[in-house]
Amino acid sequence: RSIMRDCEDQLESLAETSSAAESAHYTAQSEILYKLELIWNLVEILIVNTRPGGFVMNQLLHWISLHFRDCEDGARSVISQSSDSPEDHVQYWKTLQEFVLQGRMDQARNLLSLHSDFSSDMFASMD
């Protein structure tokens, strides 16, 4: 994986110093290497570095949180909005779903606590 990452970095450097057409080509190649690295890392978790009993959930959740960080950007966007109803923000519900799917319940709970109806009985029964 480190060799793929090094090649990806070199392609990104070439993309910064090349013409527009070459830059697009180098960027596309860099993205392909990044996706290959993701896949290889997942293969390592599922097949190469298997643990006794086959328990991989914690490793998968860690892999997801490392490589799919859009929910953190979405949370920052929602939090930075100074509104009385953050649930109306475009990214609020998508970000909440991503936190739940990643098993990051504390972050999901924190985002839910911003909801304008958080003090209602419905939210109190959930917590």
CSV table of C-alpha atoms in Angstrom, one decimal:
chain,number,residue,atom,x,y,z
A,1,ARG,CA,0.0,0.0,0.0
A,2,SER,CA,2.8,2.4,0.7
A,3,ILE,CA,4.1,2.0,-2.8
A,4,MET,CA,0.7,2.8,-4.2
A,5,ARG,CA,0.5,5.8,-1.9
A,6,ASP,CA,3.9,7.0,-3.1
A,7,CYS,CA,2.9,6.7,-6.7
A,8,GLU,CA,-0.3,8.5,-6.0
A,9,ASP,CA,1.7,11.4,-4.4
A,10,GLN,CA,4.0,11.6,-7.4
A,11,LEU,CA,1.1,11.7,-9.8
A,12,GLU,CA,-0.5,14.5,-7.8
A,13,SER,CA,2.8,16.4,-7.9
A,14,LEU,CA,3.0,15.9,-11.7
A,15,ALA,CA,-0.6,17.1,-12.0
A,16,GLU,CA,0.3,20.4,-10.3
A,17,THR,CA,3.2,21.2,-12.6
A,18,SER,CA,1.7,20.0,-15.9
A,19,SER,CA,-0.5,21.4,-18.6
A,20,ALA,CA,-4.3,21.1,-18.3
A,21,ALA,CA,-4.6,18.0,-20.5
A,22,GLU,CA,-1.7,16.2,-18.7
A,23,SER,CA,-2.9,17.4,-15.4
A,24,ALA,CA,-6.3,15.8,-16.0
A,25,HIS,CA,-4.6,12.5,-17.0
A,26,TYR,CA,-2.4,12.5,-13.9
A,27,THR,CA,-5.3,13.3,-11.6
A,28,ALA,CA,-7.4,10.5,-13.1
A,29,GLN,CA,-4.5,8.1,-12.6
A,30,SER,CA,-4.0,9.3,-9.0
A,31,GLU,CA,-7.7,8.7,-8.3
A,32,ILE,CA,-7.5,5.2,-9.7
A,33,LEU,CA,-4.5,4.4,-7.4
A,34,TYR,CA,-6.4,5.9,-4.4
A,35,LYS,CA,-9.3,3.6,-5.1
A,36,LEU,CA,-7.0,0.6,-5.5
A,37,GLU,CA,-5.5,1.4,-2.2
A,38,LEU,CA,-8.9,1.5,-0.6
A,39,ILE,CA,-9.8,-1.9,-2.1
A,40,TRP,CA,-6.5,-3.4,-1.1
A,41,ASN,CA,-6.9,-2.1,2.5
A,42,LEU,CA,-10.3,-3.7,2.6
A,43,VAL,CA,-9.0,-7.0,1.2
A,44,GLU,CA,-6.3,-6.9,4.0
A,45,ILE,CA,-9.0,-6.5,6.6
A,46,LEU,CA,-11.4,-9.2,5.2
A,47,ILE,CA,-9.0,-11.8,4.0
A,48,VAL,CA,-5.3,-11.3,4.7
A,49,ASN,CA,-5.3,-10.2,8.3
A,50,THR,CA,-8.2,-12.2,9.6
A,51,ARG,CA,-8.5,-12.7,13.3
A,52,PRO,CA,-9.6,-15.9,15.1
A,53,GLY,CA,-13.4,-16.1,15.1
A,54,GLY,CA,-13.7,-13.9,12.1
A,55,PHE,CA,-14.6,-10.7,14.0
A,56,VAL,CA,-13.8,-7.8,11.7
A,57,MET,CA,-16.5,-5.3,12.7
A,58,ASN,CA,-14.3,-2.9,14.6
A,59,GLN,CA,-11.7,-3.0,11.8
A,60,LEU,CA,-14.4,-2.2,9.2
A,61,LEU,CA,-15.8,0.6,11.3
A,62,HIS,CA,-12.3,2.0,11.6
A,63,TRP,CA,-11.7,1.7,7.9
A,64,ILE,CA,-14.9,3.5,7.1
A,65,SER,CA,-14.2,6.3,9.5
A,66,LEU,CA,-10.7,6.8,8.0
A,67,HIS,CA,-11.8,6.8,4.3
A,68,PHE,CA,-15.3,8.3,4.3
A,69,ARG,CA,-15.1,11.6,6.3
A,70,ASP,CA,-17.9,13.5,4.5
A,71,CYS,CA,-20.1,13.3,7.6
A,72,GLU,CA,-17.6,15.3,9.6
A,73,ASP,CA,-17.6,18.1,7.0
A,74,GLY,CA,-21.4,18.0,7.0
A,75,ALA,CA,-21.5,18.2,10.8
A,76,ARG,CA,-19.2,21.2,10.7
A,77,SER,CA,-21.4,22.8,8.1
A,78,VAL,CA,-24.6,22.2,10.2
A,79,ILE,CA,-22.9,23.4,13.4
A,80,SER,CA,-21.6,26.6,11.8
A,81,GLN,CA,-25.1,27.5,10.6
A,82,SER,CA,-26.6,29.9,13.2
A,83,SER,CA,-30.2,28.8,13.0
A,84,ASP,CA,-32.9,27.9,15.4
A,85,SER,CA,-33.7,24.8,13.3
A,86,PRO,CA,-30.5,23.1,12.1
A,87,GLU,CA,-32.6,20.1,11.0
A,88,ASP,CA,-33.6,22.3,8.0
A,89,HIS,CA,-30.0,22.4,6.9
A,90,VAL,CA,-29.4,20.6,3.6
A,91,GLN,CA,-26.8,18.2,5.1
A,92,TYR,CA,-28.3,17.6,8.5
A,93,TRP,CA,-30.2,14.3,7.9
A,94,LYS,CA,-27.6,12.9,5.5
A,95,THR,CA,-24.9,13.6,8.0
A,96,LEU,CA,-26.9,12.0,10.8
A,97,GLN,CA,-27.5,8.9,8.7
A,98,GLU,CA,-23.8,8.6,7.8
A,99,PHE,CA,-22.8,8.8,11.5
A,100,VAL,CA,-25.3,6.0,12.4
A,101,LEU,CA,-24.2,3.8,9.5
A,102,GLN,CA,-20.6,4.3,10.6
A,103,GLY,CA,-21.5,3.2,14.1
A,104,ARG,CA,-20.5,6.7,15.5
A,105,MET,CA,-23.5,7.0,17.9
A,106,ASP,CA,-22.0,9.7,20.1
A,107,GLN,CA,-21.6,12.0,17.1
A,108,ALA,CA,-25.1,11.2,15.9
A,109,ARG,CA,-26.5,11.9,19.4
A,110,ASN,CA,-24.6,15.2,19.5
A,111,LEU,CA,-26.1,16.2,16.1
A,112,LEU,CA,-29.5,15.1,17.2
A,113,SER,CA,-29.1,17.3,20.3
A,114,LEU,CA,-29.1,20.3,18.0
A,115,HIS,CA,-32.6,19.5,16.7
A,116,SER,CA,-35.1,22.2,17.6
A,117,ASP,CA,-37.5,19.6,19.2
A,118,PHE,CA,-34.7,17.9,21.2
A,119,SER,CA,-36.4,18.7,24.5
A,120,SER,CA,-39.6,16.9,23.4
A,121,ASP,CA,-40.8,13.6,24.9
A,122,MET,CA,-39.9,11.8,21.6
A,123,PHE,CA,-36.2,12.7,21.9
A,124,ALA,CA,-36.2,12.1,25.7
A,125,SER,CA,-37.5,8.5,25.2
A,126,MET,CA,-34.8,7.9,22.7
A,127,ASP,CA,-31.9,9.0,24.9
